Amino acid sequence: KEVLEKLNEFNMELKVAVSEEGVMYGSVGTKEISEGLEINGFEVERQSIRLPEGAIKELGESIIAIELHAEVIASINLSVIAE
């Protein structure tokens, strides 16, 4: 339960490479989100991260759902910003 509360209050920034026009190279998926969470002390399985619309392909903010258990879903605020 403590993990749920910490995740629900968590704001994460991921820096990505962008072209001169500001277009992202590649995308941000469960792997990048999982690694970012791990760096911040959260052990989250990649398959627990819900991206219903697929990988994130644009800069900006998103709310990401993370299923900790069958009935327990946390939400983090993710900001994808240019490097």
mmCIF file of N, CA and C in Angstrom:
data_model
loop_
_atom_site.group_PDB
_atom_site.id
_atom_site.type_symbol
_atom_site.label_atom_id
_atom_site.label_comp_id
_atom_site.label_asym_id
_atom_site.label_seq_id
_atom_site.Cartn_x
_atom_site.Cartn_y
_atom_site.Cartn_z
ATOM 1 N N LYS A 1 0.829 -1.200 0.000
ATOM 2 C CA LYS A 1 0.000 0.000 0.000
ATOM 3 C C LYS A 1 0.871 1.261 0.000
ATOM 4 N N GLU A 2 1.964 1.214 0.709
ATOM 5 C CA GLU A 2 2.881 2.349 0.744
ATOM 6 C C GLU A 2 3.408 2.664 -0.658
ATOM 7 N N VAL A 3 3.709 1.615 -1.427
ATOM 8 C CA VAL A 3 4.204 1.788 -2.794
ATOM 9 C C VAL A 3 3.144 2.502 -3.633
ATOM 10 N N LEU A 4 1.896 2.116 -3.466
ATOM 11 C CA LEU A 4 0.790 2.744 -4.194
ATOM 12 C C LEU A 4 0.755 4.248 -3.925
ATOM 13 N N GLU A 5 0.829 4.632 -2.658
ATOM 14 C CA GLU A 5 0.781 6.050 -2.297
ATOM 15 C C GLU A 5 1.968 6.814 -2.875
ATOM 16 N N LYS A 6 3.152 6.222 -2.807
ATOM 17 C CA LYS A 6 4.345 6.886 -3.332
ATOM 18 C C LYS A 6 4.258 7.042 -4.853
ATOM 19 N N LEU A 7 3.792 5.989 -5.535
ATOM 20 C CA LEU A 7 3.665 6.066 -6.986
ATOM 21 C C LEU A 7 2.617 7.093 -7.395
ATOM 22 N N ASN A 8 1.492 7.119 -6.685
ATOM 23 C CA ASN A 8 0.424 8.055 -7.039
ATOM 24 C C ASN A 8 0.857 9.509 -6.941
ATOM 25 N N GLU A 9 1.865 9.788 -6.123
ATOM 26 C CA GLU A 9 2.360 11.158 -5.972
ATOM 27 C C GLU A 9 3.600 11.416 -6.834
ATOM 28 N N PHE A 10 3.999 10.410 -7.617
ATOM 29 C CA PHE A 10 5.287 10.482 -8.301
ATOM 30 C C PHE A 10 5.179 11.173 -9.655
ATOM 31 N N ASN A 11 6.097 12.114 -9.887
ATOM 32 C CA ASN A 11 6.235 12.785 -11.180
ATOM 33 C C ASN A 11 7.584 12.388 -11.756
ATOM 34 N N MET A 12 7.585 11.875 -12.969
ATOM 35 C CA MET A 12 8.831 11.425 -13.580
ATOM 36 C C MET A 12 9.058 12.153 -14.898
ATOM 37 N N GLU A 13 10.310 12.552 -15.116
ATOM 38 C CA GLU A 13 10.705 13.146 -16.385
ATOM 39 C C GLU A 13 11.589 12.167 -17.130
ATOM 40 N N LEU A 14 11.312 11.999 -18.404
ATOM 41 C CA LEU A 14 12.190 11.219 -19.264
ATOM 42 C C LEU A 14 12.665 12.143 -20.366
ATOM 43 N N LYS A 15 13.991 12.219 -20.533
ATOM 44 C CA LYS A 15 14.557 13.046 -21.590
ATOM 45 C C LYS A 15 14.798 12.172 -22.814
ATOM 46 N N VAL A 16 14.389 12.687 -23.971
ATOM 47 C CA VAL A 16 14.523 11.929 -25.211
ATOM 48 C C VAL A 16 15.213 12.783 -26.266
ATOM 49 N N ALA A 17 15.862 12.112 -27.204
ATOM 50 C CA ALA A 17 16.510 12.811 -28.312
ATOM 51 C C ALA A 17 15.434 13.277 -29.296
ATOM 52 N N VAL A 18 15.595 14.511 -29.770
ATOM 53 C CA VAL A 18 14.646 15.052 -30.745
ATOM 54 C C VAL A 18 15.400 15.673 -31.919
ATOM 55 N N SER A 19 14.717 15.755 -33.054
ATOM 56 C CA SER A 19 15.297 16.390 -34.238
ATOM 57 C C SER A 19 15.252 17.911 -34.072
ATOM 58 N N GLU A 20 15.830 18.615 -35.023
ATOM 59 C CA GLU A 20 15.813 20.083 -34.972
ATOM 60 C C GLU A 20 14.387 20.620 -35.009
ATOM 61 N N GLU A 21 13.473 19.852 -35.603
ATOM 62 C CA GLU A 21 12.070 20.266 -35.676
ATOM 63 C C GLU A 21 11.306 19.925 -34.396
ATOM 64 N N GLY A 22 11.987 19.282 -33.432
ATOM 65 C CA GLY A 22 11.334 18.924 -32.180
ATOM 66 C C GLY A 22 10.584 17.610 -32.232
ATOM 67 N N VAL A 23 10.869 16.791 -33.242
ATOM 68 C CA VAL A 23 10.216 15.485 -33.371
ATOM 69 C C VAL A 23 11.069 14.432 -32.671
ATOM 70 N N MET A 24 10.419 13.599 -31.861
ATOM 71 C CA MET A 24 11.142 12.555 -31.130
ATOM 72 C C MET A 24 11.735 11.523 -32.066
ATOM 73 N N TYR A 25 12.956 11.078 -31.733
ATOM 74 C CA TYR A 25 13.518 9.896 -32.388
ATOM 75 C C TYR A 25 13.005 8.702 -31.600
ATOM 76 N N GLY A 26 12.354 7.766 -32.259
ATOM 77 C CA GLY A 26 11.852 6.587 -31.554
ATOM 78 C C GLY A 26 10.648 6.926 -30.695
ATOM 79 N N SER A 27 10.493 6.191 -29.601
ATOM 80 C CA SER A 27 9.326 6.371 -28.741
ATOM 81 C C SER A 27 9.670 5.971 -27.315
ATOM 82 N N VAL A 28 8.753 6.259 -26.403
ATOM 83 C CA VAL A 28 8.901 5.875 -25.001
ATOM 84 C C VAL A 28 7.893 4.770 -24.733
ATOM 85 N N GLY A 29 8.405 3.599 -24.349
ATOM 86 C CA GLY A 29 7.538 2.460 -24.076
ATOM 87 C C GLY A 29 7.701 1.961 -22.659
ATOM 88 N N THR A 30 7.202 0.771 -22.416
ATOM 89 C CA THR A 30 7.239 0.202 -21.068
ATOM 90 C C THR A 30 8.676 0.029 -20.573
ATOM 91 N N LYS A 31 9.601 -0.285 -21.481
ATOM 92 C CA LYS A 31 11.004 -0.487 -21.082
ATOM 93 C C LYS A 31 11.588 0.800 -20.500
ATOM 94 N N GLU A 32 11.401 1.922 -21.199
ATOM 95 C CA GLU A 32 11.951 3.195 -20.750
ATOM 96 C C GLU A 32 11.294 3.657 -19.448
ATOM 97 N N ILE A 33 9.990 3.462 -19.351
ATOM 98 C CA ILE A 33 9.270 3.862 -18.137
ATOM 99 C C ILE A 33 9.723 3.002 -16.953
ATOM 100 N N SER A 34 9.837 1.691 -17.174
ATOM 101 C CA SER A 34 10.275 0.769 -16.125
ATOM 102 C C SER A 34 11.680 1.125 -15.641
ATOM 103 N N GLU A 35 12.593 1.420 -16.587
ATOM 104 C CA GLU A 35 13.966 1.789 -16.216
ATOM 105 C C GLU A 35 13.985 3.101 -15.439
ATOM 106 N N GLY A 36 13.171 4.053 -15.857
ATOM 107 C CA GLY A 36 13.093 5.334 -15.157
ATOM 108 C C GLY A 36 12.585 5.171 -13.739
ATOM 109 N N LEU A 37 11.593 4.305 -13.567
ATOM 110 C CA LEU A 37 11.064 4.044 -12.229
ATOM 111 C C LEU A 37 12.104 3.350 -11.363
ATOM 112 N N GLU A 38 12.847 2.410 -11.963
ATOM 113 C CA GLU A 38 13.867 1.670 -11.216
ATOM 114 C C GLU A 38 14.958 2.609 -10.697
ATOM 115 N N ILE A 39 15.368 3.561 -11.534
ATOM 116 C CA ILE A 39 16.374 4.545 -11.129
ATOM 117 C C ILE A 39 15.890 5.322 -9.908
ATOM 118 N N ASN A 40 14.574 5.520 -9.822
ATOM 119 C CA ASN A 40 13.973 6.275 -8.722
ATOM 120 C C ASN A 40 13.535 5.389 -7.553
ATOM 121 N N GLY A 41 13.949 4.122 -7.576
ATOM 122 C CA GLY A 41 13.721 3.251 -6.432
ATOM 123 C C GLY A 41 12.443 2.431 -6.459
ATOM 124 N N PHE A 42 11.755 2.412 -7.600
ATOM 125 C CA PHE A 42 10.533 1.602 -7.714
ATOM 126 C C PHE A 42 10.809 0.365 -8.552
ATOM 127 N N GLU A 43 10.480 -0.793 -8.007
ATOM 128 C CA GLU A 43 10.619 -2.036 -8.764
ATOM 129 C C GLU A 43 9.270 -2.337 -9.416
ATOM 130 N N VAL A 44 9.169 -2.069 -10.699
ATOM 131 C CA VAL A 44 7.906 -2.274 -11.420
ATOM 132 C C VAL A 44 8.183 -3.131 -12.644
ATOM 133 N N GLU A 45 7.436 -4.217 -12.777
ATOM 134 C CA GLU A 45 7.573 -5.089 -13.946
ATOM 135 C C GLU A 45 7.061 -4.352 -15.186
ATOM 136 N N ARG A 46 7.728 -4.570 -16.317
ATOM 137 C CA ARG A 46 7.311 -3.910 -17.557
ATOM 138 C C ARG A 46 5.860 -4.216 -17.905
ATOM 139 N N GLN A 47 5.446 -5.470 -17.672
ATOM 140 C CA GLN A 47 4.075 -5.850 -18.045
ATOM 141 C C GLN A 47 3.014 -5.219 -17.145
ATOM 142 N N SER A 48 3.436 -4.600 -16.050
ATOM 143 C CA SER A 48 2.500 -3.908 -15.155
ATOM 144 C C SER A 48 2.165 -2.505 -15.648
ATOM 145 N N ILE A 49 2.966 -1.988 -16.577
ATOM 146 C CA ILE A 49 2.775 -0.620 -17.073
ATOM 147 C C ILE A 49 1.768 -0.658 -18.210
ATOM 148 N N ARG A 50 0.706 0.137 -18.072
ATOM 149 C CA ARG A 50 -0.379 0.133 -19.052
ATOM 150 C C ARG A 50 -0.222 1.284 -20.033
ATOM 151 N N LEU A 51 -0.034 0.933 -21.301
ATOM 152 C CA LEU A 51 0.002 1.917 -22.377
ATOM 153 C C LEU A 51 -1.057 1.512 -23.410
ATOM 154 N N PRO A 52 -2.344 1.795 -23.126
ATOM 155 C CA PRO A 52 -3.414 1.317 -24.012
ATOM 156 C C PRO A 52 -3.312 1.835 -25.438
ATOM 157 N N GLU A 53 -2.691 2.992 -25.621
ATOM 158 C CA GLU A 53 -2.558 3.541 -26.972
ATOM 159 C C GLU A 53 -1.182 3.257 -27.561
ATOM 160 N N GLY A 54 -0.433 2.378 -26.903
ATOM 161 C CA GLY A 54 0.893 2.030 -27.398
ATOM 162 C C GLY A 54 1.948 2.996 -26.899
ATOM 163 N N ALA A 55 3.149 2.865 -27.428
ATOM 164 C CA ALA A 55 4.281 3.687 -26.992
ATOM 165 C C ALA A 55 4.001 5.174 -27.225
ATOM 166 N N ILE A 56 4.603 6.007 -26.388
ATOM 167 C CA ILE A 56 4.439 7.454 -26.483
ATOM 168 C C ILE A 56 5.395 7.982 -27.549
ATOM 169 N N LYS A 57 4.845 8.714 -28.526
ATOM 170 C CA LYS A 57 5.655 9.171 -29.652
ATOM 171 C C LYS A 57 5.775 10.688 -29.733
ATOM 172 N N GLU A 58 5.232 11.398 -28.724
ATOM 173 C CA GLU A 58 5.285 12.859 -28.745
ATOM 174 C C GLU A 58 5.742 13.393 -27.394
ATOM 175 N N LEU A 59 6.378 14.553 -27.420
ATOM 176 C CA LEU A 59 6.759 15.227 -26.184
ATOM 177 C C LEU A 59 5.501 15.664 -25.456
ATOM 178 N N GLY A 60 5.598 15.774 -24.143
ATOM 179 C CA GLY A 60 4.458 16.252 -23.375
ATOM 180 C C GLY A 60 4.234 15.430 -22.128
ATOM 181 N N GLU A 61 3.080 15.655 -21.503
ATOM 182 C CA GLU A 61 2.765 14.992 -20.249
ATOM 183 C C GLU A 61 1.703 13.928 -20.452
ATOM 184 N N SER A 62 1.844 12.846 -19.712
ATOM 185 C CA SER A 62 0.879 11.751 -19.758
ATOM 186 C C SER A 62 0.680 11.220 -18.349
ATOM 187 N N ILE A 63 -0.471 10.651 -18.116
ATOM 188 C CA ILE A 63 -0.709 9.924 -16.869
ATOM 189 C C ILE A 63 -0.624 8.450 -17.229
ATOM 190 N N ILE A 64 0.271 7.737 -16.547
ATOM 191 C CA ILE A 64 0.535 6.336 -16.849
ATOM 192 C C ILE A 64 -0.009 5.465 -15.718
ATOM 193 N N ALA A 65 -0.817 4.473 -16.082
ATOM 194 C CA ALA A 65 -1.364 3.535 -15.100
ATOM 195 C C ALA A 65 -0.391 2.377 -14.908
ATOM 196 N N ILE A 66 -0.198 2.004 -13.655
ATOM 197 C CA ILE A 66 0.677 0.884 -13.311
ATOM 198 C C ILE A 66 -0.120 -0.062 -12.429
ATOM 199 N N GLU A 67 -0.292 -1.286 -12.922
ATOM 200 C CA GLU A 67 -1.071 -2.278 -12.183
ATOM 201 C C GLU A 67 -0.153 -3.021 -11.214
ATOM 202 N N LEU A 68 -0.326 -2.721 -9.925
ATOM 203 C CA LEU A 68 0.510 -3.350 -8.900
ATOM 204 C C LEU A 68 -0.009 -4.739 -8.547
ATOM 205 N N HIS A 69 -1.326 -4.862 -8.488
ATOM 206 C CA HIS A 69 -2.019 -6.137 -8.254
ATOM 207 C C HIS A 69 -3.304 -6.093 -9.057
ATOM 208 N N ALA A 70 -4.061 -7.174 -9.057
ATOM 209 C CA ALA A 70 -5.283 -7.251 -9.857
ATOM 210 C C ALA A 70 -6.221 -6.063 -9.641
ATOM 211 N N GLU A 71 -6.397 -5.640 -8.402
ATOM 212 C CA GLU A 71 -7.342 -4.559 -8.106
ATOM 213 C C GLU A 71 -6.658 -3.242 -7.735
ATOM 214 N N VAL A 72 -5.320 -3.227 -7.766
ATOM 215 C CA VAL A 72 -4.580 -2.060 -7.274
ATOM 216 C C VAL A 72 -3.817 -1.414 -8.432
ATOM 217 N N ILE A 73 -4.285 -0.228 -8.828
ATOM 218 C CA ILE A 73 -3.663 0.461 -9.952
ATOM 219 C C ILE A 73 -3.207 1.844 -9.511
ATOM 220 N N ALA A 74 -1.919 2.106 -9.696
ATOM 221 C CA ALA A 74 -1.348 3.416 -9.376
ATOM 222 C C ALA A 74 -1.262 4.232 -10.660
ATOM 223 N N SER A 75 -1.164 5.537 -10.521
ATOM 224 C CA SER A 75 -0.974 6.422 -11.674
ATOM 225 C C SER A 75 0.199 7.349 -11.395
ATOM 226 N N ILE A 76 1.113 7.429 -12.368
ATOM 227 C CA ILE A 76 2.205 8.389 -12.241
ATOM 228 C C ILE A 76 2.054 9.461 -13.319
ATOM 229 N N ASN A 77 2.618 10.621 -13.068
ATOM 230 C CA ASN A 77 2.667 11.689 -14.062
ATOM 231 C C ASN A 77 3.998 11.578 -14.779
ATOM 232 N N LEU A 78 3.946 11.421 -16.099
ATOM 233 C CA LEU A 78 5.163 11.284 -16.895
ATOM 234 C C LEU A 78 5.298 12.482 -17.817
ATOM 235 N N SER A 79 6.442 13.148 -17.750
ATOM 236 C CA SER A 79 6.750 14.248 -18.670
ATOM 237 C C SER A 79 7.855 13.774 -19.604
ATOM 238 N N VAL A 80 7.566 13.783 -20.901
ATOM 239 C CA VAL A 80 8.574 13.442 -21.901
ATOM 240 C C VAL A 80 9.083 14.763 -22.453
ATOM 241 N N ILE A 81 10.380 15.023 -22.228
ATOM 242 C CA ILE A 81 10.950 16.307 -22.619
ATOM 243 C C ILE A 81 12.188 16.101 -23.506
ATOM 244 N N ALA A 82 12.526 17.144 -24.251
ATOM 245 C CA ALA A 82 13.688 17.092 -25.147
ATOM 246 C C ALA A 82 14.975 17.125 -24.341
ATOM 247 N N GLU A 83 15.973 16.392 -24.803
ATOM 248 C CA GLU A 83 17.295 16.384 -24.156
ATOM 249 C C GLU A 83 17.987 17.700 -24.355
#
